[in-house]
mmCIF file of C-alpha atoms and ligand atoms in Angstrom:
data_model
loop_
_atom_site.group_PDB
_atom_site.id
_atom_site.type_symbol
_atom_site.label_atom_id
_atom_site.label_comp_id
_atom_site.label_asym_id
_atom_site.label_seq_id
_atom_site.Cartn_x
_atom_site.Cartn_y
_atom_site.Cartn_z
ATOM 1 C CA MET A 1 45.623 -2.807 -8.613
ATOM 2 C CA ALA A 2 41.959 -3.024 -9.115
ATOM 3 C CA LEU A 3 39.894 -4.765 -6.456
ATOM 4 C CA ASP A 4 36.173 -5.383 -6.792
ATOM 5 C CA ILE A 5 33.882 -7.897 -5.017
ATOM 6 C CA ARG A 6 30.273 -8.372 -5.784
ATOM 7 C CA LYS A 7 27.433 -10.722 -4.751
ATOM 8 C CA SER A 8 25.327 -10.705 -7.704
ATOM 9 C CA CYS A 9 21.613 -11.125 -7.913
ATOM 10 C CA SER A 10 20.609 -14.711 -8.389
ATOM 11 C CA SER A 11 21.848 -16.562 -11.499
ATOM 12 C CA LEU A 12 18.412 -18.150 -11.946
ATOM 13 C CA ILE A 13 15.111 -16.013 -11.890
ATOM 14 C CA ILE A 14 11.776 -17.726 -11.113
ATOM 15 C CA LEU A 15 9.222 -15.809 -13.246
ATOM 16 C CA VAL A 16 6.270 -16.006 -10.847
ATOM 17 C CA ARG A 17 4.879 -12.568 -10.164
ATOM 18 C CA CYS A 18 2.568 -13.158 -7.263
ATOM 19 C CA PHE A 19 3.710 -11.868 -4.005
ATOM 20 C CA VAL A 20 0.195 -11.980 -2.653
ATOM 21 C CA VAL A 21 -2.385 -14.595 -2.982
ATOM 22 C CA VAL A 22 -3.933 -15.008 -6.452
ATOM 23 C CA VAL A 23 -7.182 -16.850 -6.607
ATOM 24 C CA ALA A 24 -8.568 -18.883 -9.452
ATOM 25 C CA ALA A 25 -12.011 -19.827 -8.200
ATOM 26 C CA GLY A 26 -15.545 -20.294 -9.579
ATOM 27 C CA CYS A 27 -18.073 -22.609 -11.170
ATOM 28 C CA VAL A 28 -18.211 -24.026 -14.623
ATOM 29 C CA GLY A 29 -21.732 -25.455 -15.261
ATOM 30 C CA THR A 30 -22.475 -27.788 -12.343
ATOM 31 C CA HIS A 31 -18.641 -28.556 -11.891
ATOM 32 C CA SER A 32 -17.036 -26.499 -9.274
ATOM 33 C CA VAL A 33 -13.556 -25.485 -10.185
ATOM 34 C CA PRO A 34 -11.127 -26.033 -7.214
ATOM 35 C CA GLN A 35 -9.745 -22.802 -5.708
ATOM 36 C CA VAL A 36 -6.112 -22.266 -6.049
ATOM 37 C CA THR A 37 -3.867 -19.854 -4.123
ATOM 38 C CA VAL A 38 -0.318 -19.018 -5.136
ATOM 39 C CA SER A 39 1.948 -17.131 -2.701
ATOM 40 C CA LYS A 40 5.652 -16.288 -2.495
ATOM 41 C CA ARG A 41 7.779 -15.447 0.532
ATOM 42 C CA ALA A 42 11.477 -14.723 1.065
ATOM 43 C CA GLN A 43 13.818 -15.274 3.992
ATOM 44 C CA MET A 44 17.631 -15.296 4.477
ATOM 45 C CA HIS A 45 19.085 -18.828 5.373
ATOM 46 C CA MET A 46 22.390 -20.559 4.551
ATOM 47 C CA GLY A 47 23.822 -17.288 3.939
ATOM 48 C CA THR A 48 21.481 -16.645 0.950
ATOM 49 C CA LEU A 49 18.198 -15.403 -0.054
ATOM 50 C CA VAL A 50 15.672 -18.326 -0.003
ATOM 51 C CA THR A 51 12.346 -17.878 -1.830
ATOM 52 C CA ILE A 52 9.446 -20.164 -1.522
ATOM 53 C CA THR A 53 6.549 -20.195 -3.857
ATOM 54 C CA VAL A 54 3.487 -22.318 -2.957
ATOM 55 C CA VAL A 55 0.467 -23.519 -4.918
ATOM 56 C CA SER A 56 -2.204 -24.757 -2.631
ATOM 57 C CA SER A 57 -6.034 -25.136 -2.221
ATOM 58 C CA ASP A 58 -6.333 -22.366 0.249
ATOM 59 C CA SER A 59 -4.239 -19.630 1.787
ATOM 60 C CA SER A 60 -3.829 -21.299 5.269
ATOM 61 C CA THR A 61 -2.440 -24.530 3.807
ATOM 62 C CA GLY A 62 -0.116 -22.378 1.742
ATOM 63 C CA ASN A 63 1.177 -20.623 4.903
ATOM 64 C CA VAL A 64 1.694 -23.826 6.752
ATOM 65 C CA ALA A 65 3.462 -25.427 3.718
ATOM 66 C CA THR A 66 5.672 -22.235 3.418
ATOM 67 C CA GLN A 67 6.726 -22.361 6.887
ATOM 68 C CA ALA A 68 7.425 -26.015 6.779
ATOM 69 C CA GLY A 69 9.746 -25.402 3.971
ATOM 70 C CA PHE A 70 11.566 -22.655 5.725
ATOM 71 C CA ASP A 71 11.846 -24.752 8.984
ATOM 72 C CA GLU A 72 13.370 -27.642 6.979
ATOM 73 C CA ILE A 73 16.085 -25.353 5.428
ATOM 74 C CA LYS A 74 16.812 -23.916 9.076
ATOM 75 C CA ARG A 75 17.147 -27.476 10.444
ATOM 76 C CA LEU A 76 19.449 -28.483 7.687
ATOM 77 C CA GLU A 77 21.614 -25.453 8.195
ATOM 78 C CA GLN A 78 22.245 -26.622 11.815
ATOM 79 C CA LEU A 79 23.243 -30.020 10.674
ATOM 80 C CA LEU A 80 25.436 -29.110 7.767
ATOM 81 C CA SER A 81 26.899 -25.503 8.010
ATOM 82 C CA THR A 82 30.469 -25.453 8.537
ATOM 83 C CA TRP A 83 30.494 -21.952 9.887
ATOM 84 C CA ARG A 84 28.513 -23.155 12.895
ATOM 85 C CA SER A 85 30.891 -24.978 15.347
ATOM 86 C CA ASP A 86 27.860 -27.046 16.634
ATOM 87 C CA SER A 87 26.923 -28.603 13.257
ATOM 88 C CA GLU A 88 27.628 -32.294 12.678
ATOM 89 C CA LEU A 89 29.960 -31.543 9.819
ATOM 90 C CA SER A 90 31.835 -29.123 12.135
ATOM 91 C CA ARG A 91 32.338 -31.911 14.584
ATOM 92 C CA VAL A 92 33.499 -34.320 11.892
ATOM 93 C CA ASN A 93 36.043 -31.547 10.805
ATOM 94 C CA ALA A 94 37.168 -30.730 14.412
ATOM 95 C CA GLU A 95 38.126 -34.455 14.964
ATOM 96 C CA ALA A 96 40.208 -34.771 11.637
ATOM 97 C CA GLY A 97 43.222 -36.764 12.238
ATOM 98 C CA ARG A 98 41.771 -38.134 15.671
ATOM 99 C CA PHE A 99 38.525 -39.898 15.871
ATOM 100 C CA PRO A 100 35.665 -41.066 13.630
ATOM 101 C CA VAL A 101 32.508 -39.102 14.407
ATOM 102 C CA LYS A 102 28.955 -40.471 14.670
ATOM 103 C CA VAL A 103 26.520 -38.561 12.527
ATOM 104 C CA SER A 104 22.943 -38.751 11.760
ATOM 105 C CA GLN A 105 21.775 -41.083 8.745
ATOM 106 C CA GLU A 106 20.931 -37.905 6.829
ATOM 107 C CA THR A 107 24.413 -36.368 7.121
ATOM 108 C CA LEU A 108 25.961 -39.702 6.146
ATOM 109 C CA ASP A 109 23.682 -40.024 3.099
ATOM 110 C CA LEU A 110 24.582 -36.529 1.994
ATOM 111 C CA VAL A 111 28.297 -37.260 2.316
ATOM 112 C CA VAL A 112 27.905 -40.615 0.423
ATOM 113 C CA ARG A 113 25.872 -38.898 -2.421
ATOM 114 C CA SER A 114 28.765 -36.300 -2.485
ATOM 115 C CA LEU A 115 31.331 -38.975 -2.844
ATOM 116 C CA GLU A 116 29.309 -40.484 -5.756
ATOM 117 C CA MET A 117 29.256 -36.968 -7.331
ATOM 118 C CA ALA A 118 33.039 -36.809 -7.069
ATOM 119 C CA GLN A 119 33.454 -40.176 -8.744
ATOM 120 C CA LEU A 120 31.026 -39.216 -11.540
ATOM 121 C CA THR A 121 32.891 -35.897 -12.271
ATOM 122 C CA HIS A 122 36.467 -37.503 -11.849
ATOM 123 C CA GLY A 123 37.036 -35.534 -8.727
ATOM 124 C CA GLY A 124 35.847 -32.272 -10.297
ATOM 125 C CA PHE A 125 33.370 -32.093 -7.392
ATOM 126 C CA ASN A 126 35.262 -32.430 -4.288
ATOM 127 C CA ILE A 127 33.801 -32.092 -0.732
ATOM 128 C CA ALA A 128 37.295 -32.418 0.751
ATOM 129 C CA LEU A 129 38.313 -28.948 -0.664
ATOM 130 C CA GLY A 130 37.471 -27.295 2.640
ATOM 131 C CA PRO A 131 41.058 -26.226 3.487
ATOM 132 C CA ALA A 132 41.605 -24.715 0.063
ATOM 133 C CA VAL A 133 38.148 -22.926 0.023
ATOM 134 C CA GLU A 134 39.275 -21.362 3.371
ATOM 135 C CA ALA A 135 42.713 -20.475 2.090
ATOM 136 C CA TRP A 136 41.104 -18.443 -0.672
ATOM 137 C CA ASN A 137 38.239 -17.107 1.411
ATOM 138 C CA VAL A 138 36.993 -15.346 -1.806
ATOM 139 C CA MET A 139 34.224 -13.432 -0.153
ATOM 140 C CA ASP A 140 35.821 -11.988 2.993
ATOM 141 C CA GLN A 141 39.684 -11.687 2.616
ATOM 142 C CA GLN A 142 40.207 -11.869 -1.072
ATOM 143 C CA GLN A 143 43.529 -13.587 -0.504
ATOM 144 C CA ILE A 144 45.596 -15.276 -3.209
ATOM 145 C CA PRO A 145 47.275 -18.177 -1.480
ATOM 146 C CA ASN A 146 50.956 -18.511 -2.595
ATOM 147 C CA ASP A 147 52.383 -21.769 -4.254
ATOM 148 C CA LYS A 148 53.887 -22.876 -1.034
ATOM 149 C CA GLU A 149 50.605 -22.736 0.798
ATOM 150 C CA LEU A 150 48.720 -24.523 -1.924
ATOM 151 C CA GLN A 151 51.528 -27.136 -1.769
ATOM 152 C CA ARG A 152 50.935 -27.707 1.881
ATOM 153 C CA LEU A 153 47.279 -28.104 1.327
ATOM 154 C CA ARG A 154 47.278 -30.649 -1.461
ATOM 155 C CA PRO A 155 47.592 -33.783 0.851
ATOM 156 C CA LEU A 156 44.608 -32.525 2.859
ATOM 157 C CA VAL A 157 42.054 -32.201 -0.076
ATOM 158 C CA ASN A 158 42.104 -35.743 -1.297
ATOM 159 C CA TRP A 159 38.414 -36.951 -1.225
ATOM 160 C CA THR A 160 39.395 -40.694 -1.517
ATOM 161 C CA HIS A 161 40.819 -40.435 1.977
ATOM 162 C CA ILE A 162 37.343 -39.710 3.500
ATOM 163 C CA ARG A 163 36.485 -42.778 5.503
ATOM 164 C CA ILE A 164 32.709 -43.774 5.734
ATOM 165 C CA ASP A 165 31.579 -46.520 8.211
ATOM 166 C CA LYS A 166 27.967 -47.088 7.090
ATOM 167 C CA GLU A 167 27.337 -49.701 9.865
ATOM 168 C CA ALA A 168 28.800 -47.542 12.647
ATOM 169 C CA GLY A 169 27.305 -44.534 11.164
ATOM 170 C CA THR A 170 30.685 -42.532 11.327
ATOM 171 C CA ILE A 171 32.789 -40.343 9.092
ATOM 172 C CA PHE A 172 36.513 -40.068 9.661
ATOM 173 C CA LEU A 173 38.880 -37.673 8.152
ATOM 174 C CA PRO A 174 42.295 -39.365 8.741
ATOM 175 C CA HIS A 175 44.639 -36.340 8.456
ATOM 176 C CA GLU A 176 44.691 -33.344 10.826
ATOM 177 C CA GLY A 177 43.643 -30.249 8.867
ATOM 178 C CA MET A 178 41.190 -32.040 6.571
ATOM 179 C CA ARG A 179 37.814 -30.252 6.259
ATOM 180 C CA LEU A 180 34.586 -31.229 4.559
ATOM 181 C CA ASP A 181 32.754 -28.430 2.705
ATOM 182 C CA VAL A 182 29.263 -29.131 1.272
ATOM 183 C CA GLY A 183 28.904 -25.603 -0.035
ATOM 184 C CA GLY A 184 28.866 -26.957 -3.626
ATOM 185 C CA ILE A 185 25.964 -29.307 -2.999
ATOM 186 C CA GLY A 186 24.064 -28.513 0.240
ATOM 187 C CA LYS A 187 21.647 -25.945 -1.144
ATOM 188 C CA GLY A 188 20.365 -28.162 -3.783
ATOM 189 C CA TYR A 189 19.880 -30.999 -1.155
ATOM 190 C CA ALA A 190 18.077 -28.379 1.179
ATOM 191 C CA ALA A 191 15.773 -27.528 -1.666
ATOM 192 C CA ASP A 192 14.872 -31.241 -2.176
ATOM 193 C CA ARG A 193 14.210 -31.803 1.508
ATOM 194 C CA ALA A 194 12.081 -28.399 1.784
ATOM 195 C CA VAL A 195 9.838 -29.639 -1.170
ATOM 196 C CA GLU A 196 9.154 -32.956 0.566
ATOM 197 C CA LYS A 197 7.991 -31.046 3.742
ATOM 198 C CA MET A 198 5.879 -28.710 1.684
ATOM 199 C CA LYS A 199 4.130 -31.681 -0.034
ATOM 200 C CA GLN A 200 3.509 -33.400 3.332
ATOM 201 C CA ALA A 201 1.857 -30.101 4.527
ATOM 202 C CA GLY A 202 -0.574 -30.116 1.670
ATOM 203 C CA ALA A 203 0.920 -27.951 -1.087
ATOM 204 C CA THR A 204 0.042 -29.107 -4.533
ATOM 205 C CA GLY A 205 2.794 -27.220 -6.164
ATOM 206 C CA GLY A 206 5.689 -24.876 -5.547
ATOM 207 C CA VAL A 207 9.349 -23.737 -5.926
ATOM 208 C CA VAL A 208 12.017 -23.614 -3.390
ATOM 209 C CA ALA A 209 14.917 -21.314 -4.504
ATOM 210 C CA LEU A 210 18.186 -20.878 -2.514
ATOM 211 C CA SER A 211 19.484 -18.209 -4.737
ATOM 212 C CA GLY A 212 20.599 -20.240 -7.749
ATOM 213 C CA ASP A 213 19.565 -23.685 -6.459
ATOM 214 C CA ILE A 214 15.942 -24.380 -7.317
ATOM 215 C CA LYS A 215 13.598 -27.240 -6.933
ATOM 216 C CA THR A 216 9.977 -27.228 -8.402
ATOM 217 C CA PHE A 217 7.000 -29.478 -7.968
ATOM 218 C CA GLY A 218 3.619 -29.626 -9.490
ATOM 219 C CA VAL A 219 2.431 -26.705 -11.760
ATOM 220 C CA LEU A 220 1.377 -23.091 -11.744
ATOM 221 C CA PRO A 221 -2.415 -22.661 -12.378
ATOM 222 C CA ASP A 222 -2.860 -22.544 -16.198
ATOM 223 C CA ARG A 223 0.750 -23.469 -16.893
ATOM 224 C CA LYS A 224 2.703 -26.552 -17.687
ATOM 225 C CA GLY A 225 5.178 -26.065 -14.908
ATOM 226 C CA PHE A 226 7.237 -23.060 -13.600
ATOM 227 C CA PRO A 227 9.097 -20.662 -15.890
ATOM 228 C CA VAL A 228 12.724 -19.940 -14.969
ATOM 229 C CA GLY A 229 15.066 -17.484 -16.522
ATOM 230 C CA ILE A 230 18.817 -18.207 -16.757
ATOM 231 C CA ARG A 231 20.957 -15.254 -16.330
ATOM 232 C CA HIS A 232 23.598 -14.165 -18.742
ATOM 233 C CA PRO A 233 27.032 -14.652 -17.040
ATOM 234 C CA ARG A 234 28.550 -11.329 -18.316
ATOM 235 C CA GLN A 235 25.336 -9.144 -18.593
ATOM 236 C CA GLU A 236 23.816 -8.720 -15.229
ATOM 237 C CA ASP A 237 20.430 -7.538 -16.227
ATOM 238 C CA SER A 238 19.887 -9.895 -19.337
ATOM 239 C CA LEU A 239 18.665 -13.500 -19.578
ATOM 240 C CA LEU A 240 20.332 -16.042 -21.800
ATOM 241 C CA THR A 241 17.229 -18.004 -22.133
ATOM 242 C CA LEU A 242 13.899 -19.239 -20.458
ATOM 243 C CA VAL A 243 12.816 -22.783 -19.669
ATOM 244 C CA GLU A 244 9.653 -24.192 -18.035
ATOM 245 C CA LEU A 245 10.337 -26.802 -15.375
ATOM 246 C CA LYS A 246 8.181 -29.548 -14.299
ATOM 247 C CA GLU A 247 9.048 -31.805 -11.330
ATOM 248 C CA GLU A 248 12.632 -30.708 -11.918
ATOM 249 C CA ALA A 249 15.533 -28.959 -10.171
ATOM 250 C CA ILE A 250 17.927 -26.425 -11.711
ATOM 251 C CA SER A 251 21.214 -25.184 -10.509
ATOM 252 C CA THR A 252 23.658 -22.709 -11.954
ATOM 253 C CA ALA A 253 27.436 -22.321 -10.901
ATOM 254 C CA GLY A 254 28.996 -19.182 -12.191
ATOM 255 C CA ASP A 255 32.290 -17.429 -11.956
ATOM 256 C CA TYR A 256 30.273 -13.975 -11.470
ATOM 257 C CA GLU A 257 28.525 -14.941 -8.292
ATOM 258 C CA ARG A 258 31.324 -14.625 -5.869
ATOM 259 C CA PHE A 259 34.690 -13.181 -7.073
ATOM 260 C CA PHE A 260 37.211 -10.501 -6.986
ATOM 261 C CA GLU A 261 39.483 -9.048 -9.592
ATOM 262 C CA ARG A 262 43.210 -8.313 -9.145
ATOM 263 C CA ASP A 263 45.558 -7.149 -11.917
ATOM 264 C CA GLY A 264 42.763 -7.848 -14.446
ATOM 265 C CA VAL A 265 42.386 -11.382 -13.354
ATOM 266 C CA ARG A 266 39.089 -12.812 -12.015
ATOM 267 C CA TYR A 267 39.267 -14.976 -8.953
ATOM 268 C CA HIS A 268 36.096 -16.822 -8.128
ATOM 269 C CA HIS A 269 34.758 -19.470 -5.767
ATOM 270 C CA ILE A 270 34.762 -22.533 -7.712
ATOM 271 C CA LEU A 271 38.233 -24.330 -7.309
ATOM 272 C CA ASP A 272 39.791 -26.766 -9.593
ATOM 273 C CA PRO A 273 40.981 -29.653 -7.246
ATOM 274 C CA GLN A 274 43.914 -30.302 -9.585
ATOM 275 C CA THR A 275 45.368 -26.871 -9.285
ATOM 276 C CA LEU A 276 43.580 -25.472 -6.233
ATOM 277 C CA LEU A 277 43.119 -22.336 -8.324
ATOM 278 C CA PRO A 278 39.709 -20.939 -9.594
ATOM 279 C CA ALA A 279 38.474 -23.273 -12.399
ATOM 280 C CA ARG A 280 39.118 -21.573 -15.856
ATOM 281 C CA GLY A 281 37.029 -23.526 -18.363
ATOM 282 C CA CYS A 282 33.559 -21.947 -17.971
ATOM 283 C CA GLN A 283 31.707 -18.710 -17.137
ATOM 284 C CA SER A 284 28.623 -20.578 -16.069
ATOM 285 C CA VAL A 285 27.061 -24.071 -16.017
ATOM 286 C CA THR A 286 23.372 -24.537 -15.523
ATOM 287 C CA ILE A 287 22.077 -28.182 -14.877
ATOM 288 C CA ILE A 288 18.571 -29.325 -14.924
ATOM 289 C CA ALA A 289 18.029 -32.805 -13.141
ATOM 290 C CA LYS A 290 15.182 -34.475 -11.214
ATOM 291 C CA GLU A 291 16.904 -33.833 -7.856
ATOM 292 C CA GLY A 292 18.275 -30.707 -6.510
ATOM 293 C CA ILE A 293 21.232 -32.639 -4.915
ATOM 294 C CA VAL A 294 22.260 -33.781 -8.493
ATOM 295 C CA ALA A 295 21.752 -30.371 -10.206
ATOM 296 C CA ASP A 296 23.870 -28.620 -7.504
ATOM 297 C CA GLY A 297 26.674 -31.260 -7.200
ATOM 298 C CA LEU A 298 26.967 -31.472 -11.005
ATOM 299 C CA ASP A 299 26.982 -27.618 -11.734
ATOM 300 C CA THR A 300 30.090 -27.413 -9.616
ATOM 301 C CA GLY A 301 31.629 -30.593 -10.836
ATOM 302 C CA ILE A 302 30.979 -29.827 -14.532
ATOM 303 C CA PHE A 303 32.179 -26.298 -14.146
ATOM 304 C CA VAL A 304 35.528 -27.808 -13.162
ATOM 305 C CA LEU A 305 35.567 -30.465 -15.833
ATOM 306 C CA GLY A 306 35.138 -27.723 -18.499
ATOM 307 C CA PRO A 307 32.832 -27.473 -21.465
ATOM 308 C CA GLU A 308 33.783 -30.448 -23.669
ATOM 309 C CA SER A 309 34.245 -33.168 -21.028
ATOM 310 C CA GLY A 310 31.368 -31.602 -18.987
ATOM 311 C CA MET A 311 28.907 -31.715 -21.854
ATOM 312 C CA ALA A 312 29.991 -35.214 -22.803
ATOM 313 C CA LEU A 313 29.137 -36.433 -19.292
ATOM 314 C CA VAL A 314 25.766 -34.762 -19.403
ATOM 315 C CA GLU A 315 24.918 -36.543 -22.644
ATOM 316 C CA ARG A 316 25.789 -39.947 -21.050
ATOM 317 C CA LEU A 317 23.525 -39.299 -18.053
ATOM 318 C CA SER A 318 19.844 -39.904 -18.232
ATOM 319 C CA ASP A 319 17.420 -37.183 -16.919
ATOM 320 C CA VAL A 320 20.252 -34.531 -16.751
ATOM 321 C CA GLU A 321 20.396 -31.516 -19.180
ATOM 322 C CA ALA A 322 22.838 -28.590 -19.346
ATOM 323 C CA ILE A 323 23.574 -25.091 -20.715
ATOM 324 C CA ILE A 324 27.320 -24.427 -20.516
ATOM 325 C CA VAL A 325 28.853 -21.086 -21.322
ATOM 326 C CA ASP A 326 32.633 -21.438 -21.839
ATOM 327 C CA ASN A 327 35.368 -19.029 -20.945
ATOM 328 C CA GLU A 328 35.002 -17.147 -24.271
ATOM 329 C CA GLY A 329 31.207 -16.811 -23.951
ATOM 330 C CA LYS A 330 30.253 -19.658 -26.325
ATOM 331 C CA ILE A 331 26.972 -21.331 -25.310
ATOM 332 C CA THR A 332 26.334 -25.064 -25.674
ATOM 333 C CA VAL A 333 22.934 -26.766 -24.986
ATOM 334 C CA SER A 334 22.526 -30.496 -24.254
ATOM 335 C CA SER A 335 20.552 -32.319 -26.900
ATOM 336 C CA GLY A 336 17.560 -33.020 -24.755
ATOM 337 C CA LEU A 337 17.122 -29.445 -23.793
ATOM 338 C CA ARG A 338 17.325 -27.537 -27.098
ATOM 339 C CA HIS A 339 13.735 -27.909 -28.017
ATOM 340 C CA ARG A 340 12.568 -26.723 -24.531
ATOM 341 C CA LEU A 341 14.283 -23.300 -24.423
ATOM 342 C CA ARG A 342 12.523 -20.095 -25.181
ATOM 343 C CA VAL A 343 13.767 -16.600 -26.349
ATOM 344 C CA PRO A 344 13.622 -14.161 -23.275
HETATM 345 P P1 LIG B 1 26.831 -21.538 -4.935
HETATM 346 O O1 LIG B 1 25.402 -21.744 -5.380
HETATM 347 O O2 LIG B 1 26.811 -21.159 -3.402
HETATM 348 O O3 LIG B 1 27.466 -20.472 -5.745
HETATM 349 P P2 LIG B 1 28.114 -23.672 -6.101
HETATM 350 O O4 LIG B 1 27.198 -24.787 -6.380
HETATM 351 O O5 LIG B 1 28.566 -22.730 -7.269
HETATM 352 O O6 LIG B 1 27.531 -22.807 -4.985
HETATM 353 O O7 LIG B 1 29.448 -24.155 -5.411
HETATM 354 C C1 LIG B 1 30.481 -23.356 -4.892
HETATM 355 C C2 LIG B 1 30.867 -23.664 -3.534
HETATM 356 O O8 LIG B 1 31.226 -25.002 -3.394
HETATM 357 C C3 LIG B 1 32.036 -22.848 -3.047
HETATM 358 O O9 LIG B 1 31.698 -21.677 -2.388
HETATM 359 C C4 LIG B 1 32.831 -23.777 -2.113
HETATM 360 O O10 LIG B 1 32.349 -23.757 -0.808
HETATM 361 C C5 LIG B 1 32.435 -25.144 -2.825
HETATM 362 N N1 LIG B 1 33.431 -25.468 -3.786
HETATM 363 C C6 LIG B 1 34.346 -24.845 -4.563
HETATM 364 N N2 LIG B 1 34.959 -25.540 -5.412
HETATM 365 C C7 LIG B 1 34.468 -26.789 -5.329
HETATM 366 C C8 LIG B 1 34.688 -28.041 -5.969
HETATM 367 N N3 LIG B 1 35.621 -28.226 -6.954
HETATM 368 N N4 LIG B 1 34.002 -29.221 -5.513
HETATM 369 C C9 LIG B 1 33.077 -29.109 -4.509
HETATM 370 N N5 LIG B 1 32.817 -27.956 -3.931
HETATM 371 C C10 LIG B 1 33.539 -26.851 -4.346
HETATM 372 MG MG1 LIG B 2 26.756 -26.674 -6.969
#
């Protein structure tokens, strides 16, 4: 019996090599060229490595903007994390089957957007999957729940049962044992919010990357955006392709990020809500969209839908592009993205 567990390096790699301030300053004729600084810092939040790159007119603005980005992510972790018992979502989960729980407008909006994502992906994306995610516990216990256990969980993972009262500002889970889990969308949302705080702090451009959930704004000096490398799902050190992002978010869901193997079968962390087993259609799904919340929600939902229905959905949506690697390693690229990809 082989047992192996790995937390890979990120599925997406931001190709910005400036860990210290880089300055492009000077005068051209009588026109002074504005000074630009680029800095990059990393911290651990939301259980993952968060990297913030900032483009700004001076280093002190850059420092303030970077801190504003990290502070926003820390704030959201307190609101949304389900492994902190004092978070708003944990309170909603704790009262399942008992009472509606009043939450902030922000938490309500995130849950509403998550339900829209569920609708869009025909339930492929499902924030009610909490009990099943817990039963698998892919990272810590590497357990394979038996059929009886999965059968017991089935009535508890129905996202259409989630009750939202927008006027009262409450969320109600009507059955005891139901649990919301925003692990499939929360990091993309956090990247969006952090970018807003960085802009308010005076940054002219930047990237917020929560591991494989990335949001960019503005451009790097002398570039048209921010170059990002997309990792090959089966070759750890090689890139599938490169893409330059401008005012866009990118997210990858992969079966190689959190998984274990037993008797030659790979068990990973993206579950198919129909079977409550790891989804089997894809090795990786990368989505590019305007918002991180859309890119992150769709990467998980489309991973579940599988390569054909998933790509058909992407082609129907505006401002959404995708690279899907199916379970045999075949790569499909959406029509609006093909001309933008570069060979690594
Ligand atoms: P990450 O970037 O952390 O790998 P993903 O966007 O790939 O996150 O989503 C995976 C996480 O989403 C899982 O760890 C779990 O918490 C949750 N999840 C698993 N399956 C689904 C699903 N079908 N719909 C929504 N969330 C899911
Ligand atoms: Mg996701």
